[in-house]
Short mmCIF file of C-alpha atoms and ligand atoms in Angstrom, two decimals:
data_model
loop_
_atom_site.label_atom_id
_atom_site.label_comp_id
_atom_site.label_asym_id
_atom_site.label_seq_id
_atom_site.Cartn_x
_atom_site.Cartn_y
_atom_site.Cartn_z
CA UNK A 12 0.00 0.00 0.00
CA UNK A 13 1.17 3.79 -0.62
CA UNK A 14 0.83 6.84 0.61
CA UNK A 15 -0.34 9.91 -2.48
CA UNK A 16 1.44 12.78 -2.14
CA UNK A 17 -0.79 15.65 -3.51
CA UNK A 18 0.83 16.40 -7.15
CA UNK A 19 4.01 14.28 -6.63
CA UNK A 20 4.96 10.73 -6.90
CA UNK A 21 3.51 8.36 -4.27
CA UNK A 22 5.79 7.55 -1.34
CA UNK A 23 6.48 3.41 -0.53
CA UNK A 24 5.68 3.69 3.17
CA UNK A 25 8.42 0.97 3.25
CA UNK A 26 7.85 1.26 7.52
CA UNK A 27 4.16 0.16 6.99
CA UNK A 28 4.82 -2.45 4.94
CA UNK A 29 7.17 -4.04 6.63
CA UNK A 30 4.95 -4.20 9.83
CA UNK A 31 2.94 -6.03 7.81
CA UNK A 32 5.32 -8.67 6.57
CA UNK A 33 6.09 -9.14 10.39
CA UNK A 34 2.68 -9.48 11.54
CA UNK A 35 2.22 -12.60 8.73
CA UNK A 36 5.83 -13.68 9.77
CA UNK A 37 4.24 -14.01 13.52
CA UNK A 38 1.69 -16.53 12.40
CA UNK A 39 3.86 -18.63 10.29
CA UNK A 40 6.47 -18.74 13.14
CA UNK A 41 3.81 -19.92 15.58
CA UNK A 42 3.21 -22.40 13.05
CA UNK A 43 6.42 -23.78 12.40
CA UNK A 44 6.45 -24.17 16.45
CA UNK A 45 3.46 -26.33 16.89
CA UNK A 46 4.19 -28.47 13.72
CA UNK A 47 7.95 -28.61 15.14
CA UNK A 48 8.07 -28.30 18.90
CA UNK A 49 10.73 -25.58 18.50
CA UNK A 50 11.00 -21.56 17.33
CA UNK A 51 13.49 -20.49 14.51
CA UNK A 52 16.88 -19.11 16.32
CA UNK A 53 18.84 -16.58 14.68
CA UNK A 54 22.73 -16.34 15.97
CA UNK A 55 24.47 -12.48 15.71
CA UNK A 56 27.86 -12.31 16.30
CA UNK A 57 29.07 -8.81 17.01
CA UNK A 58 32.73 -8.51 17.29
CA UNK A 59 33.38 -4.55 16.58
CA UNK A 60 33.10 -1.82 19.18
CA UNK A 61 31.31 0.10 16.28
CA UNK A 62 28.42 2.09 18.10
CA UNK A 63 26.52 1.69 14.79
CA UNK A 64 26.73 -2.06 14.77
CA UNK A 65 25.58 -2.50 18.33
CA UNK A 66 22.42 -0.58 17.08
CA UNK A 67 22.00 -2.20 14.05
CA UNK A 68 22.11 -5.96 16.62
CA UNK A 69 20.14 -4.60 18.65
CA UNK A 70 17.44 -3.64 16.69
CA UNK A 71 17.98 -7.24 14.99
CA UNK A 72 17.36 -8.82 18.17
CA UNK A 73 14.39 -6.29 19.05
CA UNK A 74 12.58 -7.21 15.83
CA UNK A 75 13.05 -11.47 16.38
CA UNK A 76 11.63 -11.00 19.29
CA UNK A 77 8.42 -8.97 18.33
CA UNK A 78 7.65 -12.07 15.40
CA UNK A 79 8.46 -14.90 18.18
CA UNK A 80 12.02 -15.99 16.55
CA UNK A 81 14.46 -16.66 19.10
CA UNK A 82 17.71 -14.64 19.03
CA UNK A 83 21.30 -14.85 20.74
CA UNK A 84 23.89 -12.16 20.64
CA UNK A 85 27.27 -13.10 20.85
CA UNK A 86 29.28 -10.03 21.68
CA UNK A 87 33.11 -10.58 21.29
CA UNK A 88 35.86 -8.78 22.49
CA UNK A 89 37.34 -6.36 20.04
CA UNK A 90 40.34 -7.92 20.06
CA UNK A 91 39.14 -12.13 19.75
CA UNK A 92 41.15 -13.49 17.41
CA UNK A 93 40.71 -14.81 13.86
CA UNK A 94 40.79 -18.19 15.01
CA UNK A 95 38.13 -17.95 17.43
CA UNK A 96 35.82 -16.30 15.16
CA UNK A 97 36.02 -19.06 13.16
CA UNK A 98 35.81 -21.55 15.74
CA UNK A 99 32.99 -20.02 16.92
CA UNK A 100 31.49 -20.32 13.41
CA UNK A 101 32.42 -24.09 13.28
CA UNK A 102 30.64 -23.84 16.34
CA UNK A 103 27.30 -22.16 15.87
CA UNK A 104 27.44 -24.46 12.31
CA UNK A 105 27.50 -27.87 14.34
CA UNK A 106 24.64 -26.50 16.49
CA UNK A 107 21.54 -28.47 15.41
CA UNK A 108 19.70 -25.93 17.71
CA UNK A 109 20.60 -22.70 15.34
CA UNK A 110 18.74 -21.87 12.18
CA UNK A 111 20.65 -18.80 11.24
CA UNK A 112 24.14 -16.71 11.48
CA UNK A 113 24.67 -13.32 10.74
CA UNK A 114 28.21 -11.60 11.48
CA UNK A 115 27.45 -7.96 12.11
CA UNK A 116 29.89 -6.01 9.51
CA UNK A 117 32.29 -4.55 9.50
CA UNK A 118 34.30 -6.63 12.09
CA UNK A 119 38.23 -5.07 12.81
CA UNK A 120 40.99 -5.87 11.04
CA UNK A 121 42.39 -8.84 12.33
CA UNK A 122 39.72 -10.91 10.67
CA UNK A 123 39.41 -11.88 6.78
CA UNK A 124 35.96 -10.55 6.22
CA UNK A 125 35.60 -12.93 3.09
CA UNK A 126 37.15 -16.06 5.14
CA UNK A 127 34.80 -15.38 8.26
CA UNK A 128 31.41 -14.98 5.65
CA UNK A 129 32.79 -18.56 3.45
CA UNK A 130 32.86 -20.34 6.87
CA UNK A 131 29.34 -20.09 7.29
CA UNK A 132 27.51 -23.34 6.16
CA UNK A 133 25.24 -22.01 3.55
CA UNK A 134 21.90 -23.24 4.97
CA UNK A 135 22.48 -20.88 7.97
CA UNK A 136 23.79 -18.38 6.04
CA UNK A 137 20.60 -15.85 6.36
CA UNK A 138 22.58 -12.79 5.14
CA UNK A 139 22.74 -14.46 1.60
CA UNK A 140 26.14 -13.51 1.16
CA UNK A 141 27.82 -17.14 0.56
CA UNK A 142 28.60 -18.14 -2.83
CA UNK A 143 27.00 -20.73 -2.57
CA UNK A 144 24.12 -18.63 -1.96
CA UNK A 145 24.86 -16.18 -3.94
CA UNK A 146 25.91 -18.36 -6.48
CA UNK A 147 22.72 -20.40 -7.20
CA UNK A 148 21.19 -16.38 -7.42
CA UNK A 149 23.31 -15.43 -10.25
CA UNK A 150 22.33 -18.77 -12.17
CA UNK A 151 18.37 -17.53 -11.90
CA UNK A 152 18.11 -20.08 -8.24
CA UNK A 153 16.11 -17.90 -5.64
CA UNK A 154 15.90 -21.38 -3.75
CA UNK A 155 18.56 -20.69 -1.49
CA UNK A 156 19.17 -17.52 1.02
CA UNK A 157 18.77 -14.50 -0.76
CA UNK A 158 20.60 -11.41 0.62
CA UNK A 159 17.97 -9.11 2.64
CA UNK A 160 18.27 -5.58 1.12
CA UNK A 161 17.66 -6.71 -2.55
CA UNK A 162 14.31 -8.89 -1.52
CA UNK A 163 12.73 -5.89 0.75
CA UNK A 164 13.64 -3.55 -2.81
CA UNK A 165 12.07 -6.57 -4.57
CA UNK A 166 9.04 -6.15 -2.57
CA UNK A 167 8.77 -2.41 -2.18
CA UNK A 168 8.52 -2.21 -5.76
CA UNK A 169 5.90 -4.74 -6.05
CA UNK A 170 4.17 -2.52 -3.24
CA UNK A 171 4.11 0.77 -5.51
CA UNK A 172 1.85 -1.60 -8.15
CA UNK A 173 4.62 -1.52 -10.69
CA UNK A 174 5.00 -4.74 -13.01
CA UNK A 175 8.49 -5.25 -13.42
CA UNK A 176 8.52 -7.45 -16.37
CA UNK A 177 10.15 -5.79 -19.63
CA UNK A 178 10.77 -2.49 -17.54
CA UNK A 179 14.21 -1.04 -18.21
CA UNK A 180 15.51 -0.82 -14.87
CA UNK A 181 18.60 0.79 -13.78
CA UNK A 182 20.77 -0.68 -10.84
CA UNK A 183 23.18 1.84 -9.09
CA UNK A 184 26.45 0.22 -7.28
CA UNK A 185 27.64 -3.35 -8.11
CA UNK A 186 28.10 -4.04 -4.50
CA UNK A 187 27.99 -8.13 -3.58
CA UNK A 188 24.98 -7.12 -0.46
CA UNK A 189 23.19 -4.97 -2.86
CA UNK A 190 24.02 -4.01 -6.05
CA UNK A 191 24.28 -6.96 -8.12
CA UNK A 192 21.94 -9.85 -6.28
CA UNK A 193 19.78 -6.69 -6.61
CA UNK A 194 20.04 -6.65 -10.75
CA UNK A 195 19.67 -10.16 -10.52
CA UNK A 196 16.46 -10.60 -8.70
CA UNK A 197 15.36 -7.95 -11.00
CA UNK A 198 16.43 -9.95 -14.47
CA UNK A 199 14.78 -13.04 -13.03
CA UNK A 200 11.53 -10.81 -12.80
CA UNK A 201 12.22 -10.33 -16.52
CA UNK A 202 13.20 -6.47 -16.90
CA UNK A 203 16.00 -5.37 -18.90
CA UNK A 204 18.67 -4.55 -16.16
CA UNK A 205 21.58 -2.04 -16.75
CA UNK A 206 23.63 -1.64 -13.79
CA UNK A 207 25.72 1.50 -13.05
CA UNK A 208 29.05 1.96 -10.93
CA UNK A 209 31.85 4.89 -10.25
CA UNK A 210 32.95 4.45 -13.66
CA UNK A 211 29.82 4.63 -15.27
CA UNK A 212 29.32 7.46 -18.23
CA UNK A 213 26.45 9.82 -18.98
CA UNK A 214 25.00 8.16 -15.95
CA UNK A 215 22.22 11.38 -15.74
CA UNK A 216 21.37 9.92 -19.64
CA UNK A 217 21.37 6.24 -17.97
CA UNK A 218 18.84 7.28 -15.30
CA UNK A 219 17.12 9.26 -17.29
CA UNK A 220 15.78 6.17 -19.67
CA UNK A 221 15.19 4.03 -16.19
CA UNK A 222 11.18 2.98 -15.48
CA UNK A 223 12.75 1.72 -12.13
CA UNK A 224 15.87 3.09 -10.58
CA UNK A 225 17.56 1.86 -7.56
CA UNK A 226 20.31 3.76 -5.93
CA UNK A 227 22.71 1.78 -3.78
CA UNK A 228 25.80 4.21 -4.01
CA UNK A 229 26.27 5.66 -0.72
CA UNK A 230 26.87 9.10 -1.45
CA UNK A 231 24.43 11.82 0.04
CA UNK A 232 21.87 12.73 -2.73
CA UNK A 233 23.72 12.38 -5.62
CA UNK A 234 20.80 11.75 -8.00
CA UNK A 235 19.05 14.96 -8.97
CA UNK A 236 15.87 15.13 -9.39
CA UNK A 237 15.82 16.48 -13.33
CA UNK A 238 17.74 12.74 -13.68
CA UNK A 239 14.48 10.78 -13.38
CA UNK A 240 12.83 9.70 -16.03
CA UNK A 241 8.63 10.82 -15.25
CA UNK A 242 6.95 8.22 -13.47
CA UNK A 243 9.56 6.22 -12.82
CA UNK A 244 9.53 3.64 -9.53
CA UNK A 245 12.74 5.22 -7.07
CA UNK A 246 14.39 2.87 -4.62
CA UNK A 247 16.26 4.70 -2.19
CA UNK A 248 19.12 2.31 -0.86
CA UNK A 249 21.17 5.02 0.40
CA UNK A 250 21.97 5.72 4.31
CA UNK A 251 23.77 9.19 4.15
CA UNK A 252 24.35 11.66 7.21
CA UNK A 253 23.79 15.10 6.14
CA UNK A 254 25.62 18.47 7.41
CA UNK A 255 23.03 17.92 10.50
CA UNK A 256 23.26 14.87 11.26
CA UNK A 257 19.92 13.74 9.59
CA UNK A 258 19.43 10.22 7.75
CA UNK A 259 19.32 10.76 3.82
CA UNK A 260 19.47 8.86 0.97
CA UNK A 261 21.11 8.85 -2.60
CA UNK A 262 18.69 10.81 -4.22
CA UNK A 263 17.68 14.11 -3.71
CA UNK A 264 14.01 13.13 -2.50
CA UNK A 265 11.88 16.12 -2.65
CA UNK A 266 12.90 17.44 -6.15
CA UNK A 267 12.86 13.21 -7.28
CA UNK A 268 9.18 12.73 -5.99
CA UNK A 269 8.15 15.76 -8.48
CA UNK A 270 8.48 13.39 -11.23
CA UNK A 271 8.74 10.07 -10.13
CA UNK A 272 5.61 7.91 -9.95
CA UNK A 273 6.58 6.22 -6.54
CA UNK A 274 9.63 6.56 -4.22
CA UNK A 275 10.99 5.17 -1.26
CA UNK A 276 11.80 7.82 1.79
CA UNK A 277 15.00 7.85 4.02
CA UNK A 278 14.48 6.97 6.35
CA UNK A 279 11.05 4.65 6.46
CA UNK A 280 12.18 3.09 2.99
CA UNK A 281 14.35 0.07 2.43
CA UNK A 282 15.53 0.25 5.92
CA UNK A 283 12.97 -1.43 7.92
CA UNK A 284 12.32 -3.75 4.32
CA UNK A 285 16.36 -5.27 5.08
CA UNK A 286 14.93 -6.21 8.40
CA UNK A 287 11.85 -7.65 7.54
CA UNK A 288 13.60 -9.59 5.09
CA UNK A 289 16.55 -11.08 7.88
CA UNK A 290 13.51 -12.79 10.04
CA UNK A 291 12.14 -13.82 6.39
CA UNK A 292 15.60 -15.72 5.13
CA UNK A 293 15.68 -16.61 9.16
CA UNK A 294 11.97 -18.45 8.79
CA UNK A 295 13.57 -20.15 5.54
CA UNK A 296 16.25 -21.56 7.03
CA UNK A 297 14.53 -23.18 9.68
CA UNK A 298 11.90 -24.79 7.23
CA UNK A 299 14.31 -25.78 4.59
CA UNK A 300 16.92 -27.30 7.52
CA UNK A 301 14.43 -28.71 9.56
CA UNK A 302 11.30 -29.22 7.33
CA UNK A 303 8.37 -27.48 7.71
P1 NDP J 421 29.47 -0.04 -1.54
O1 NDP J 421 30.35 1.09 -1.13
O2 NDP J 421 29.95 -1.43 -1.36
O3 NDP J 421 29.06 0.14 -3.07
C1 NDP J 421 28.75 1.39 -3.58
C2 NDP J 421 28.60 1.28 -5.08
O4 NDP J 421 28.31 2.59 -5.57
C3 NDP J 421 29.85 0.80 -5.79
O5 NDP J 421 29.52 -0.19 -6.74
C4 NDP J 421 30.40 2.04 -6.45
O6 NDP J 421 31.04 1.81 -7.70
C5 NDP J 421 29.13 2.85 -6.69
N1 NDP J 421 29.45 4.26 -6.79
C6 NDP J 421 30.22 5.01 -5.97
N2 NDP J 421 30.31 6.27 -6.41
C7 NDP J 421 29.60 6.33 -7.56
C8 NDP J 421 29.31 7.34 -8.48
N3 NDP J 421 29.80 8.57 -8.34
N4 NDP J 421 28.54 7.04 -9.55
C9 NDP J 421 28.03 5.80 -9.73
N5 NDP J 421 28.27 4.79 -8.87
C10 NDP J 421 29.03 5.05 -7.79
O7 NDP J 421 28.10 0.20 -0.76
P2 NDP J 421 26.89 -0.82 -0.45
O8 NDP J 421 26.40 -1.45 -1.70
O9 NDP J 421 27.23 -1.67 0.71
O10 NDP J 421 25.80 0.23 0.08
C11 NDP J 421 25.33 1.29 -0.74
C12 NDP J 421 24.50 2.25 0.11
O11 NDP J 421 23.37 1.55 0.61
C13 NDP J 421 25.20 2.80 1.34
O12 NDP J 421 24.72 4.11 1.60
C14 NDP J 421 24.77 1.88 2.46
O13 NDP J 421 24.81 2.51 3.73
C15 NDP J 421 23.34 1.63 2.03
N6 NDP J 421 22.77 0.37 2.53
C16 NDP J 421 21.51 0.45 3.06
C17 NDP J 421 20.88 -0.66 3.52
C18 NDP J 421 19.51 -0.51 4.05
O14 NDP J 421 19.01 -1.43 4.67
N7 NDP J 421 18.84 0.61 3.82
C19 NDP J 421 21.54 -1.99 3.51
C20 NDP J 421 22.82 -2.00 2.84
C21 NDP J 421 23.41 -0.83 2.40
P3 NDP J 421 32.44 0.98 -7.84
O15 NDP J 421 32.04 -0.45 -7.71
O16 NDP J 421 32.92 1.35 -9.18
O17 NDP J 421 33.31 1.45 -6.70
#
């Protein structure tokens, strides 16, 4: 459902939707619990001091809770050692009990980001960010876990009432969490994908021939609003701190929704959608390990 702005594009209330995808993850959760005597448990690891990250888990662990998914934290010193992570991970993999890992990012330097996320058995792996997982994605196989960001964008669009099929749709970043399982969700859905990166030319001329657009850049509304092509769908990855402090995405929202057909805010956008979409993969692992 979405919001009309009077005159401009409609806004994805990305916030409202995703309380709804948690309200009909409650029921299937209580499900899953009297069919199989137990409740999906999610595993966070946060080994950073990062004041951001310990938000970010918390919230994680706030939002399991409100659906009826169990959660752990495990909070590491900052200074645990490579091995450890990974024995932990060997672990929390061995342990019939959990249905899902995530490793908060970024963790501090001493670990191999890359090693720590391949050590991960796959069927736990609820970020999506596995090759395996992310593998079986690029070959058109949403079977597996599919990273969270993408599948809430996935789903926001779907929520503005746009049809995705033969839309030209324009992807920016190449990122391995967003950008490109992002342009590949959207090619399975059949649109012609283009996806954009630093290096990118004439990228106002690329934007401007977009039905859907999503931004996934990271720098603080970079696409103007004279890019967008009228009516376009506008997916606002973005998480930028402005001059005051204030959350803002990669496009510059209130000269974008003048044209655009629908657009995501920052915040309320694909924020609370990544979330929504961590219990989902978390639900999934627990039916596909265990059975339904
Ligand atoms: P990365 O830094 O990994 O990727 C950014 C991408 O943007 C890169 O592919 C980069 O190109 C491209 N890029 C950088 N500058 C330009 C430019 N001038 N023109 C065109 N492309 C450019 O970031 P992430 O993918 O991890 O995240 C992107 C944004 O999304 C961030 O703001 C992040 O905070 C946010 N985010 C939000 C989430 C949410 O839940 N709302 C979840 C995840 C991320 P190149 O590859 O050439 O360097």
């Amino acid at each position: 459902m979405t919001r009309a702005m009077s005159g401009g594009a409609k806004i994805i209330d990305g916030k409202a939707l995703a309380g709804r995808v948690r309200t009909a993850l409650k029921d299937r959760v209580q499900a899953f619990e009297k069919a199989r005597g137990t409740t999906p448990h999610l595993v966070v690891v946060l080994a950073s001091e990062d004041p951001a990250s310990a938000v970010y888990v918390r919230n994680k662990g706030k939002a399991c809770e409100e659906v009826g998914i169990r959660s752990t934290q495990h909070k590491l010193a900052p200074t645990t050692s490579a091995k450890d992570l990974l024995d932990l991970i060997d672990k929390l993999n061995r342990d019939e009990d959990v249905d899902g890992i995530l490793i908060q990012l970024p963790l501090p330097k001493q670990h191999d980001e890359k090693r720590v996320l391949h050590a991960i058995d796959p069927r736990k792996d609820v970020d999506g960010f596995h090759p395996v997982n992310a593998g079986m994605l690029a070959r058109g196989d949403e079977s597996g876990l599919v990273a969270c960001t993408p599948q809430g964008c996935i789903r926001l669009i779907e929520e503005a009432g746009t049809s995705i099929e033969g839309k030209r749709a324009l992807v920016i970043g190449r990122s391995n969490i967003v950008g490109r399982p992002m342009a590949e969700l959207l090619l399975n859905r059949s649109a012609t994908v283009s996806i954009a990166h630093s290096r990118t030319k004439e990228l106002p001329e690329r934007v401007r021939e977009s039905d859907i657009l999503i931004a996934a850049i990271g720098k603080l509304e970079m696409v103007k609003g004279s890019w967008i092509k009228p009516g376009a769908t506008v997916i606002d990855v973005g998480m930028n701190k402005n001059a005051e402090g204030k959350l803002k995405g990669d496009v510059a929202f209130h000269a974008a929704r003048e044209i655009a057909g629908a657009i995501t805010p920052v915040p309320g956008g694909v924020g609370p959608m990544t979330i929504a979409y961590l219990l989902e993969n978390t639900m999934k692992a627990a039916i596909t390990r265990r059975g339904a």
